[in-house]
Amino acid sequence: MSRTPSEEYRAYNVWDAPTRWFHWINALAVLGLISVGVMLLNDDALGLSVGGKVQLKQIHVALGYVMALNLIWRFVWAFLGNRYARWRAMLPYGPGYWGALRSYATAFLSGEPQQYVGHNPAARIAIVLILFLLLLQIATGLILAGTDLFWPPFGKWFAGWVAAPGLDSALVSPLASNTMDQAAYKAMRAFRSPIVTVHLYAFYALAAVILTHLVAVIVAHFGDRERRFHSMVSARFI
Ligand code: HEM
């Protein structure tokens, strides 16, 4: 149906290609990490062997490397990308930010949410929370990759800690307990225990944030007469 001139909408290029690639690689990696993480949590119910569990951890950590590298790339792009990709459009700061947040909240509560091209002021708070949780998962996950698989960047150090006396630490394997000194291994397990707990609670928090994000996108899409929420797919906000 054709629109009268007063009904015309402008088309904006919002999310540039690197930002959209980042978003969808991150979404797929996190979905994979959650799926494999849930399997690891239910290893007994799934009847996994020790070898099967180690393989799942390897898949999980490989996805974790992808997520971490993709996130580092996004941080670089926040200095180089278009105005919607930059730090000042992403994080809750800058001139007029708190006033914009107040008026966004007031309009939202009165049932007439303001339309924003790019991130709205409330979304910018959610982004800080998501970035914090992802960075927490990367930090704790990389330590666990070291303690569980002896994989980089900390694996060599943990292998040196638990290696059986006289054994080259490069030969320490999660599948061969005779490559490890049992007292050192026990001490290393005690060290990693609170890190597993943080990784697990951050997973619960992330799952809640992701669900909220999906519900918000669906509500925004179906609550909008013109169905304008496809800009993360096509870049354009019409
Ligand atoms: C969105 C990000 C992530 C989520 C949602 C997630 C989720 C999980 C969950 C649910 C578990 C099972 C916890 C348990 O068995 O008690 C787990 C374990 C693990 N994760 Fe992640 N993870 C994420 C990122 C990472 C990253 C980036 C790495 C490393 C590069 C990593 C490494 C590990 C390792 C080594 C384990 C095994 C720990 C164990 O034996 O309990 N994770 N993860």
Short mmCIF file of C-alpha atoms and ligand atoms in Angstrom, two decimals:
data_model
loop_
_atom_site.label_atom_id
_atom_site.label_comp_id
_atom_site.label_asym_id
_atom_site.label_seq_id
_atom_site.Cartn_x
_atom_site.Cartn_y
_atom_site.Cartn_z
CA MET A 1 0.00 0.00 0.00
CA SER A 2 1.41 3.44 -0.92
CA ARG A 3 1.95 5.99 1.82
CA THR A 4 1.00 9.66 1.78
CA PRO A 5 3.99 12.01 2.15
CA SER A 6 3.21 12.54 5.86
CA GLU A 7 3.35 8.77 6.37
CA GLU A 8 6.74 8.36 4.70
CA TYR A 9 9.47 6.88 6.89
CA ARG A 10 13.14 7.52 6.34
CA ALA A 11 15.38 4.50 5.98
CA TYR A 12 18.47 4.60 8.17
CA ASN A 13 21.48 2.34 7.92
CA VAL A 14 21.87 1.45 11.57
CA TRP A 15 23.99 -1.61 12.26
CA ASP A 16 27.01 -1.76 9.96
CA ALA A 17 28.10 -5.15 8.56
CA PRO A 18 30.87 -5.86 11.16
CA THR A 19 28.43 -5.11 14.00
CA ARG A 20 25.83 -7.49 12.52
CA TRP A 21 28.46 -10.22 11.97
CA PHE A 22 29.60 -9.76 15.57
CA HIS A 23 26.02 -9.99 16.84
CA TRP A 24 25.13 -13.22 15.03
CA ILE A 25 28.49 -14.94 15.65
CA ASN A 26 28.10 -14.04 19.34
CA ALA A 27 24.49 -15.28 19.41
CA LEU A 28 25.44 -18.64 17.82
CA ALA A 29 28.53 -19.09 20.00
CA VAL A 30 26.59 -18.30 23.20
CA LEU A 31 23.76 -20.63 22.13
CA GLY A 32 26.33 -23.39 21.55
CA LEU A 33 28.06 -22.67 24.87
CA ILE A 34 24.73 -22.83 26.72
CA SER A 35 23.71 -26.08 24.98
CA VAL A 36 27.02 -27.84 25.69
CA GLY A 37 27.12 -26.29 29.20
CA VAL A 38 23.69 -27.77 29.98
CA MET A 39 24.92 -31.17 28.76
CA LEU A 40 27.99 -30.87 31.03
CA LEU A 41 25.70 -30.05 33.93
CA ASN A 42 23.69 -33.21 33.23
CA ASP A 43 26.63 -35.51 32.53
CA ASP A 44 25.38 -38.22 34.91
CA ALA A 45 21.84 -38.24 33.54
CA LEU A 46 23.31 -38.46 30.01
CA GLY A 47 25.53 -41.36 31.06
CA LEU A 48 28.68 -39.65 29.72
CA SER A 49 32.00 -41.48 30.03
CA VAL A 50 35.07 -39.57 31.29
CA GLY A 51 36.32 -39.40 27.68
CA GLY A 52 32.92 -38.16 26.46
CA LYS A 53 32.91 -35.43 29.11
CA VAL A 54 36.42 -34.31 28.14
CA GLN A 55 35.34 -34.14 24.47
CA LEU A 56 32.31 -32.02 25.39
CA LYS A 57 34.56 -29.69 27.37
CA GLN A 58 36.84 -29.41 24.34
CA ILE A 59 33.88 -28.40 22.13
CA HIS A 60 32.68 -25.95 24.81
CA VAL A 61 36.11 -24.33 25.16
CA ALA A 62 36.60 -24.13 21.35
CA LEU A 63 33.28 -22.23 21.17
CA GLY A 64 34.51 -20.12 24.09
CA TYR A 65 37.63 -19.11 22.12
CA VAL A 66 35.39 -18.08 19.19
CA MET A 67 33.20 -16.02 21.51
CA ALA A 68 36.21 -14.36 23.17
CA LEU A 69 37.96 -13.45 19.88
CA ASN A 70 34.69 -12.15 18.42
CA LEU A 71 34.15 -9.98 21.51
CA ILE A 72 37.71 -8.59 21.35
CA TRP A 73 37.10 -7.72 17.69
CA ARG A 74 33.87 -5.93 18.71
CA PHE A 75 35.79 -3.86 21.27
CA VAL A 76 38.19 -2.76 18.49
CA TRP A 77 35.23 -1.99 16.22
CA ALA A 78 33.73 0.22 18.94
CA PHE A 79 36.60 2.63 18.15
CA LEU A 80 36.27 2.38 14.36
CA GLY A 81 32.63 1.62 13.45
CA ASN A 82 29.78 3.94 12.48
CA ARG A 83 28.17 6.17 15.13
CA TYR A 84 25.78 3.43 16.33
CA ALA A 85 28.64 0.94 16.83
CA ARG A 86 30.82 3.22 18.98
CA TRP A 87 31.36 3.12 22.74
CA ARG A 88 29.40 6.34 23.30
CA ALA A 89 26.31 4.84 21.58
CA MET A 90 26.67 1.57 23.51
CA LEU A 91 27.50 2.53 27.09
CA PRO A 92 25.35 4.52 29.54
CA TYR A 93 27.34 7.77 29.72
CA GLY A 94 27.82 11.05 27.89
CA PRO A 95 26.18 14.47 27.85
CA GLY A 96 22.42 14.29 28.33
CA TYR A 97 22.39 10.54 29.00
CA TRP A 98 20.58 10.59 32.38
CA GLY A 99 17.97 13.11 31.12
CA ALA A 100 17.36 10.88 28.07
CA LEU A 101 16.98 7.85 30.37
CA ARG A 102 14.44 9.68 32.57
CA SER A 103 12.33 10.77 29.60
CA TYR A 104 12.58 7.29 28.02
CA ALA A 105 11.39 5.69 31.30
CA THR A 106 8.53 8.21 31.70
CA ALA A 107 7.34 7.68 28.11
CA PHE A 108 7.67 3.89 28.46
CA LEU A 109 5.60 3.85 31.68
CA SER A 110 2.90 6.01 30.08
CA GLY A 111 2.51 3.35 27.36
CA GLU A 112 4.02 5.46 24.54
CA PRO A 113 7.64 4.22 24.24
CA GLN A 114 9.97 6.56 22.36
CA GLN A 115 11.40 5.22 19.09
CA TYR A 116 15.21 5.15 18.98
CA VAL A 117 17.50 4.48 16.04
CA GLY A 118 20.31 2.42 17.60
CA HIS A 119 20.31 1.54 21.30
CA ASN A 120 17.74 3.25 23.52
CA PRO A 121 18.98 4.59 26.91
CA ALA A 122 17.63 1.56 28.84
CA ALA A 123 19.27 -0.90 26.43
CA ARG A 124 22.62 0.78 27.12
CA ILE A 125 22.38 -0.32 30.78
CA ALA A 126 21.51 -3.87 29.68
CA ILE A 127 24.60 -3.87 27.41
CA VAL A 128 26.89 -3.16 30.39
CA LEU A 129 25.32 -6.09 32.24
CA ILE A 130 25.68 -8.44 29.25
CA LEU A 131 29.30 -7.39 28.59
CA PHE A 132 30.12 -7.87 32.25
CA LEU A 133 28.61 -11.38 32.28
CA LEU A 134 30.33 -12.38 29.01
CA LEU A 135 33.70 -11.13 30.28
CA LEU A 136 33.15 -12.98 33.56
CA GLN A 137 32.41 -16.20 31.62
CA ILE A 138 35.52 -15.72 29.50
CA ALA A 139 37.77 -15.07 32.54
CA THR A 140 36.44 -18.00 34.59
CA GLY A 141 36.11 -20.25 31.50
CA LEU A 142 39.74 -19.69 30.45
CA ILE A 143 40.92 -20.64 33.95
CA LEU A 144 38.72 -23.77 33.84
CA ALA A 145 40.08 -24.61 30.35
CA GLY A 146 43.49 -24.58 32.05
CA THR A 147 42.51 -26.71 35.06
CA ASP A 148 40.32 -29.21 33.16
CA LEU A 149 42.02 -29.62 29.76
CA PHE A 150 45.41 -27.94 30.30
CA TRP A 151 44.57 -25.72 27.31
CA PRO A 152 45.83 -22.14 26.74
CA PRO A 153 46.31 -19.56 28.01
CA PHE A 154 46.79 -21.01 31.55
CA GLY A 155 47.06 -24.75 30.81
CA LYS A 156 50.87 -24.95 30.92
CA TRP A 157 50.91 -23.36 34.36
CA PHE A 158 48.27 -25.76 35.80
CA ALA A 159 49.98 -28.78 34.17
CA GLY A 160 53.24 -27.71 35.86
CA TRP A 161 51.36 -27.57 39.19
CA VAL A 162 49.88 -31.08 39.02
CA ALA A 163 52.49 -33.00 36.96
CA ALA A 164 53.65 -36.27 38.56
CA PRO A 165 57.18 -35.96 39.99
CA GLY A 166 59.78 -36.14 37.24
CA LEU A 167 57.19 -36.03 34.40
CA ASP A 168 57.39 -33.42 31.62
CA SER A 169 54.32 -31.22 32.23
CA ALA A 170 53.53 -31.31 28.48
CA LEU A 171 52.55 -34.98 28.99
CA VAL A 172 49.91 -34.28 31.68
CA SER A 173 46.51 -35.41 30.37
CA PRO A 174 42.99 -35.04 31.83
CA LEU A 175 42.42 -38.67 30.76
CA ALA A 176 45.43 -40.19 32.56
CA SER A 177 45.43 -39.73 36.33
CA ASN A 178 48.88 -41.41 36.53
CA THR A 179 50.36 -38.31 34.84
CA MET A 180 49.39 -36.25 37.90
CA ASP A 181 50.56 -35.94 41.46
CA GLN A 182 47.38 -36.76 43.41
CA ALA A 183 47.97 -34.31 46.30
CA ALA A 184 48.70 -31.45 43.88
CA TYR A 185 45.66 -32.46 41.77
CA LYS A 186 43.45 -32.32 44.89
CA ALA A 187 44.79 -28.87 45.78
CA MET A 188 44.18 -27.68 42.21
CA ARG A 189 40.57 -29.00 42.32
CA ALA A 190 40.00 -27.08 45.58
CA PHE A 191 41.36 -23.94 43.88
CA ARG A 192 39.03 -24.30 40.88
CA SER A 193 35.88 -25.09 42.88
CA PRO A 194 34.77 -21.45 43.59
CA ILE A 195 35.58 -20.58 39.96
CA VAL A 196 33.15 -23.26 38.75
CA THR A 197 30.52 -21.78 41.08
CA VAL A 198 30.99 -18.27 39.62
CA HIS A 199 30.86 -19.71 36.04
CA LEU A 200 27.62 -21.50 36.91
CA TYR A 201 25.85 -18.51 38.50
CA ALA A 202 26.96 -16.22 35.65
CA PHE A 203 25.42 -18.82 33.29
CA TYR A 204 22.06 -18.57 35.13
CA ALA A 205 22.24 -14.74 35.01
CA LEU A 206 23.09 -14.78 31.28
CA ALA A 207 20.24 -17.18 30.53
CA ALA A 208 17.84 -14.76 32.29
CA VAL A 209 19.24 -11.73 30.42
CA ILE A 210 19.04 -13.52 27.04
CA LEU A 211 15.41 -14.54 27.67
CA THR A 212 14.57 -10.94 28.57
CA HIS A 213 16.32 -9.73 25.38
CA LEU A 214 14.32 -12.17 23.22
CA VAL A 215 11.01 -11.24 24.87
CA ALA A 216 11.82 -7.51 24.43
CA VAL A 217 12.61 -7.98 20.70
CA ILE A 218 9.41 -9.99 20.13
CA VAL A 219 7.22 -7.50 22.08
CA ALA A 220 8.84 -4.57 20.25
CA HIS A 221 8.32 -6.27 16.87
CA PHE A 222 4.68 -7.24 17.35
CA GLY A 223 3.86 -4.02 19.23
CA ASP A 224 5.06 -1.99 16.26
CA ARG A 225 2.48 -1.47 13.51
CA GLU A 226 5.14 -1.15 10.81
CA ARG A 227 7.19 -4.19 11.92
CA ARG A 228 10.38 -2.13 11.82
CA PHE A 229 12.59 -4.36 13.94
CA HIS A 230 14.67 -6.09 11.35
CA SER A 231 17.69 -3.79 11.40
CA MET A 232 19.99 -6.43 12.95
CA VAL A 233 19.25 -8.56 9.88
CA SER A 234 19.23 -6.05 7.01
CA ALA A 235 20.98 -3.11 8.73
CA ARG A 236 18.10 -0.82 7.81
CA PHE A 237 15.67 0.75 10.23
CA ILE A 238 12.78 2.05 8.11
C1 HEM B 1 28.20 -17.54 27.33
C2 HEM B 1 29.25 -18.07 27.84
C3 HEM B 1 29.27 -19.37 28.62
C4 HEM B 1 28.26 -20.08 29.20
C5 HEM B 1 26.78 -19.75 29.21
C6 HEM B 1 28.86 -21.25 29.82
C7 HEM B 1 28.17 -22.22 30.51
C8 HEM B 1 28.75 -23.30 31.16
C9 HEM B 1 28.05 -24.28 31.95
C10 HEM B 1 26.55 -24.28 32.22
C11 HEM B 1 28.96 -25.19 32.38
C12 HEM B 1 28.70 -26.42 33.26
C13 HEM B 1 29.08 -26.08 34.68
C14 HEM B 1 29.28 -27.27 35.56
O1 HEM B 1 29.52 -28.37 35.05
O2 HEM B 1 29.19 -27.09 36.79
C15 HEM B 1 30.24 -24.79 31.87
C16 HEM B 1 31.41 -25.46 32.11
C17 HEM B 1 32.62 -25.10 31.57
N1 HEM B 1 32.90 -23.98 30.81
FE1 HEM B 1 31.59 -22.60 30.22
N2 HEM B 1 30.22 -21.22 29.59
C18 HEM B 1 30.50 -20.09 28.86
C19 HEM B 1 31.73 -19.67 28.41
C20 HEM B 1 32.90 -20.38 28.55
C21 HEM B 1 34.18 -20.00 28.02
C22 HEM B 1 34.42 -18.70 27.23
C23 HEM B 1 35.07 -20.97 28.36
C24 HEM B 1 36.52 -21.08 28.02
C25 HEM B 1 37.09 -20.56 26.95
C26 HEM B 1 34.36 -21.96 29.13
C27 HEM B 1 34.91 -23.09 29.70
C28 HEM B 1 34.24 -24.01 30.48
C29 HEM B 1 34.85 -25.22 31.04
C30 HEM B 1 36.30 -25.66 30.91
C31 HEM B 1 33.83 -25.88 31.74
C32 HEM B 1 33.94 -27.20 32.52
C33 HEM B 1 33.87 -26.90 33.99
C34 HEM B 1 33.44 -28.13 34.79
O3 HEM B 1 34.06 -29.17 34.64
O4 HEM B 1 32.53 -28.03 35.58
N3 HEM B 1 33.03 -21.57 29.24
N4 HEM B 1 30.09 -23.63 31.13
#
